[in-house]
Amino acid sequence: MTAREFNFDGLVGPSHNYAGLSFGNVASFSNVKSASNPKQAALQGLAKMRALAARGFAQALLPPQDRPNFRLLRSIGYSGSDADVLAQAYRESPVILACAYSASPMWTANAATVSPSADSGDGRTHFTPANLNNKLHRAFEHAQSARSLRAIFADERHFAVHDALPGTPAFGDEGAANHTRLCAEHGAAAVEMFVYGRVEFDAAAPAPRRYPARQTLEASQAVARLHGLSAERTVYLAQNPDVIDQGVFHNDVIGVGNANVLFYHEQAYADEAGGLDRLRRVMAGVGAELDAIRVDSKMVSVADAVASYLFNSQLLSKNGGKMALVIPQECQENQAVARYLESLVASGGPVDELLHFDLRQSMRNGGGPACLRLRVALTDVEAAAMHQGVVMTEALYHTLVAWVETHYRDRLEPQDLADPALALEVHAALDELATILNLPGLYDL
Ligand code: SUG
């Protein structure tokens, strides 16, 4: 069966801000409380979507989420009118107000784990929204993620959207950021590779000391079970805890896979040789041969990988068999990484083109090109069965640019989150967006 990989990019929401909420994510911590520019952030994301769609890659979007989360604020005791709730929360716990306002659903690699129909037990595409329970500001995303995915992938003959795993540390789940498919081509059965940072019920398993491991083995196994994956085609690899402690809070900060290619840093996994060996053997079972592009520390240090987001790139299959690497412009500003990329393209290997984008607004919160997209491989029949209003076209791009220009601020500072007008602006923007995307029941506004 042939299939195309759709990238569902997160449309950046109107309250994109820098609140330093993600301990273990170096960029988020370094830019705490600086002014953000939501308008520019949304336009940067849209420019990437438009350019990739124009190149013929299958491109769609996932909508932003309603903010602030008044349910969260009221559930912890703030009361009165919406304006009262905002004023009290800002006075007493501005960081919790920032959590309620975070536009973090823009990083849709964390929205869910996806298993296409070629891999799943019942021949449907399965989605498990990630509970993201390691961080308060992300732990309530899954409700709207499930709602959005169910609205887009409503046809139950083709799609199954599960509930998120229980929101408890044993099942810490960060979605597709720690998951990749390795296969001969997108429509073929694949090896699904899950990377975890710790094991809840094995105290002897490797775990980081300084920063949290957000993904557990138990969560990855539960997702594989829910999706009906075959045990022979599923591989679980432990992340190297030392790189988590250097700011690699998701595996997609240090490795990316596409088709039969795994592009990764030598320090990414706790047991590199054993892991690759297992992948090679299991991939042989699906008729695919692993093409491992290994970057060693002498070429690019872990610090340079984290600063440039070299591995948070998108590897996209082009017609003709070669791949393009979608990178943030920070990769070209880092000398070691820029030098490495030149050699990569010149090597005659699978990557023959670099596509770079200015995603600075997202990067300042630790979100590169790969964080901004959720991959969903779909057959033509499945692609026709999903909701079409979210597929990126030139017309939708222009409509959304006009919508952003109308509704988004170009500067947001921490104190602006207390302004009741901002909440009304977000509501008005999302109300109109639901109409633009032809998803009338999308929000419970
Ligand atoms: O979860 N940053 C996000 C970045 C997510 C990147 N995603 C992937 N690697 N797939 C996170 O750490 C920062 C929010 C703030 O500090 O305001 C934040 O949530």
PDB file of C-alpha atoms and ligand atoms in Angstrom, residues 17-22 25 28 102 104 107 109-110 137-138 177 214 249-250 252-253 312 365-367 371, ligand 1:
ATOM      1  CA  ASN A  17       5.052  33.572  25.683  1.00  0.00           C
ATOM      2  CA  TYR A  18       8.302  32.814  27.465  1.00  0.00           C
ATOM      3  CA  ALA A  19       7.655  31.681  31.026  1.00  0.00           C
ATOM      4  CA  GLY A  20      10.587  29.374  31.768  1.00  0.00           C
ATOM      5  CA  LEU A  21       8.234  26.533  32.575  1.00  0.00           C
ATOM      6  CA  SER A  22      10.255  23.590  31.290  1.00  0.00           C
ATOM      7  CA  ASN A  25      14.808  22.466  28.492  1.00  0.00           C
ATOM      8  CA  SER A  28      12.966  27.652  27.887  1.00  0.00           C
ATOM      9  CA  SER A 102       1.028  28.639  27.658  1.00  0.00           C
ATOM     10  CA  SER A 104       2.844  24.970  24.235  1.00  0.00           C
ATOM     11  CA  TRP A 107       4.760  21.664  19.573  1.00  0.00           C
ATOM     12  CA  ALA A 109       5.300  16.348  18.132  1.00  0.00           C
ATOM     13  CA  ASN A 110       4.120  16.076  21.721  1.00  0.00           C
ATOM     14  CA  HIS A 137       1.605  23.804  31.727  1.00  0.00           C
ATOM     15  CA  ARG A 138       1.444  20.801  29.376  1.00  0.00           C
ATOM     16  CA  ALA A 177       8.902  13.235  20.231  1.00  0.00           C
ATOM     17  CA  ARG A 214       9.801  12.721  30.885  1.00  0.00           C
ATOM     18  CA  PHE A 249      14.610  16.559  27.216  1.00  0.00           C
ATOM     19  CA  HIS A 250      13.060  14.666  24.291  1.00  0.00           C
ATOM     20  CA  ASP A 252      13.926  14.274  18.991  1.00  0.00           C
ATOM     21  CA  VAL A 253      16.522  16.765  20.219  1.00  0.00           C
ATOM     22  CA  ASN A 312      15.364  18.468  15.736  1.00  0.00           C
ATOM     23  CA  ASN A 365      11.242  28.036  23.985  1.00  0.00           C
ATOM     24  CA  GLY A 366      13.148  24.944  22.878  1.00  0.00           C
ATOM     25  CA  GLY A 367      10.946  24.085  19.887  1.00  0.00           C
ATOM     26  CA  CYS A 371       8.840  19.776  17.574  1.00  0.00           C
TER      27      CYS A 371
HETATM   28  O1  SUG B   1       7.894  20.780  26.372  1.00  0.00           O
HETATM   29  N1  SUG B   1       8.771  24.117  25.713  1.00  0.00           N
HETATM   30  C1  SUG B   1       8.425  22.805  25.212  1.00  0.00           C
HETATM   31  C2  SUG B   1       9.219  22.501  23.968  1.00  0.00           C
HETATM   32  C3  SUG B   1       8.742  21.236  23.313  1.00  0.00           C
HETATM   33  C4  SUG B   1       9.648  20.765  22.257  1.00  0.00           C
HETATM   34  N2  SUG B   1       9.149  19.582  21.682  1.00  0.00           N
HETATM   35  C5  SUG B   1       9.893  18.568  21.200  1.00  0.00           C
HETATM   36  N3  SUG B   1      11.189  18.460  21.458  1.00  0.00           N
HETATM   37  N4  SUG B   1       9.288  17.650  20.531  1.00  0.00           N
HETATM   38  C6  SUG B   1       8.691  21.719  26.273  1.00  0.00           C
HETATM   39  O2  SUG B   1       9.692  21.835  26.992  1.00  0.00           O
HETATM   40  C7  SUG B   1       8.471  26.054  27.139  1.00  0.00           C
HETATM   41  C8  SUG B   1       7.339  26.902  27.669  1.00  0.00           C
HETATM   42  C9  SUG B   1       7.821  28.073  28.456  1.00  0.00           C
HETATM   43  O3  SUG B   1       8.857  28.001  29.099  1.00  0.00           O
HETATM   44  O4  SUG B   1       7.101  29.126  28.444  1.00  0.00           O
HETATM   45  C10 SUG B   1       8.018  24.710  26.637  1.00  0.00           C
HETATM   46  O5  SUG B   1       6.999  24.204  27.065  1.00  0.00           O
END
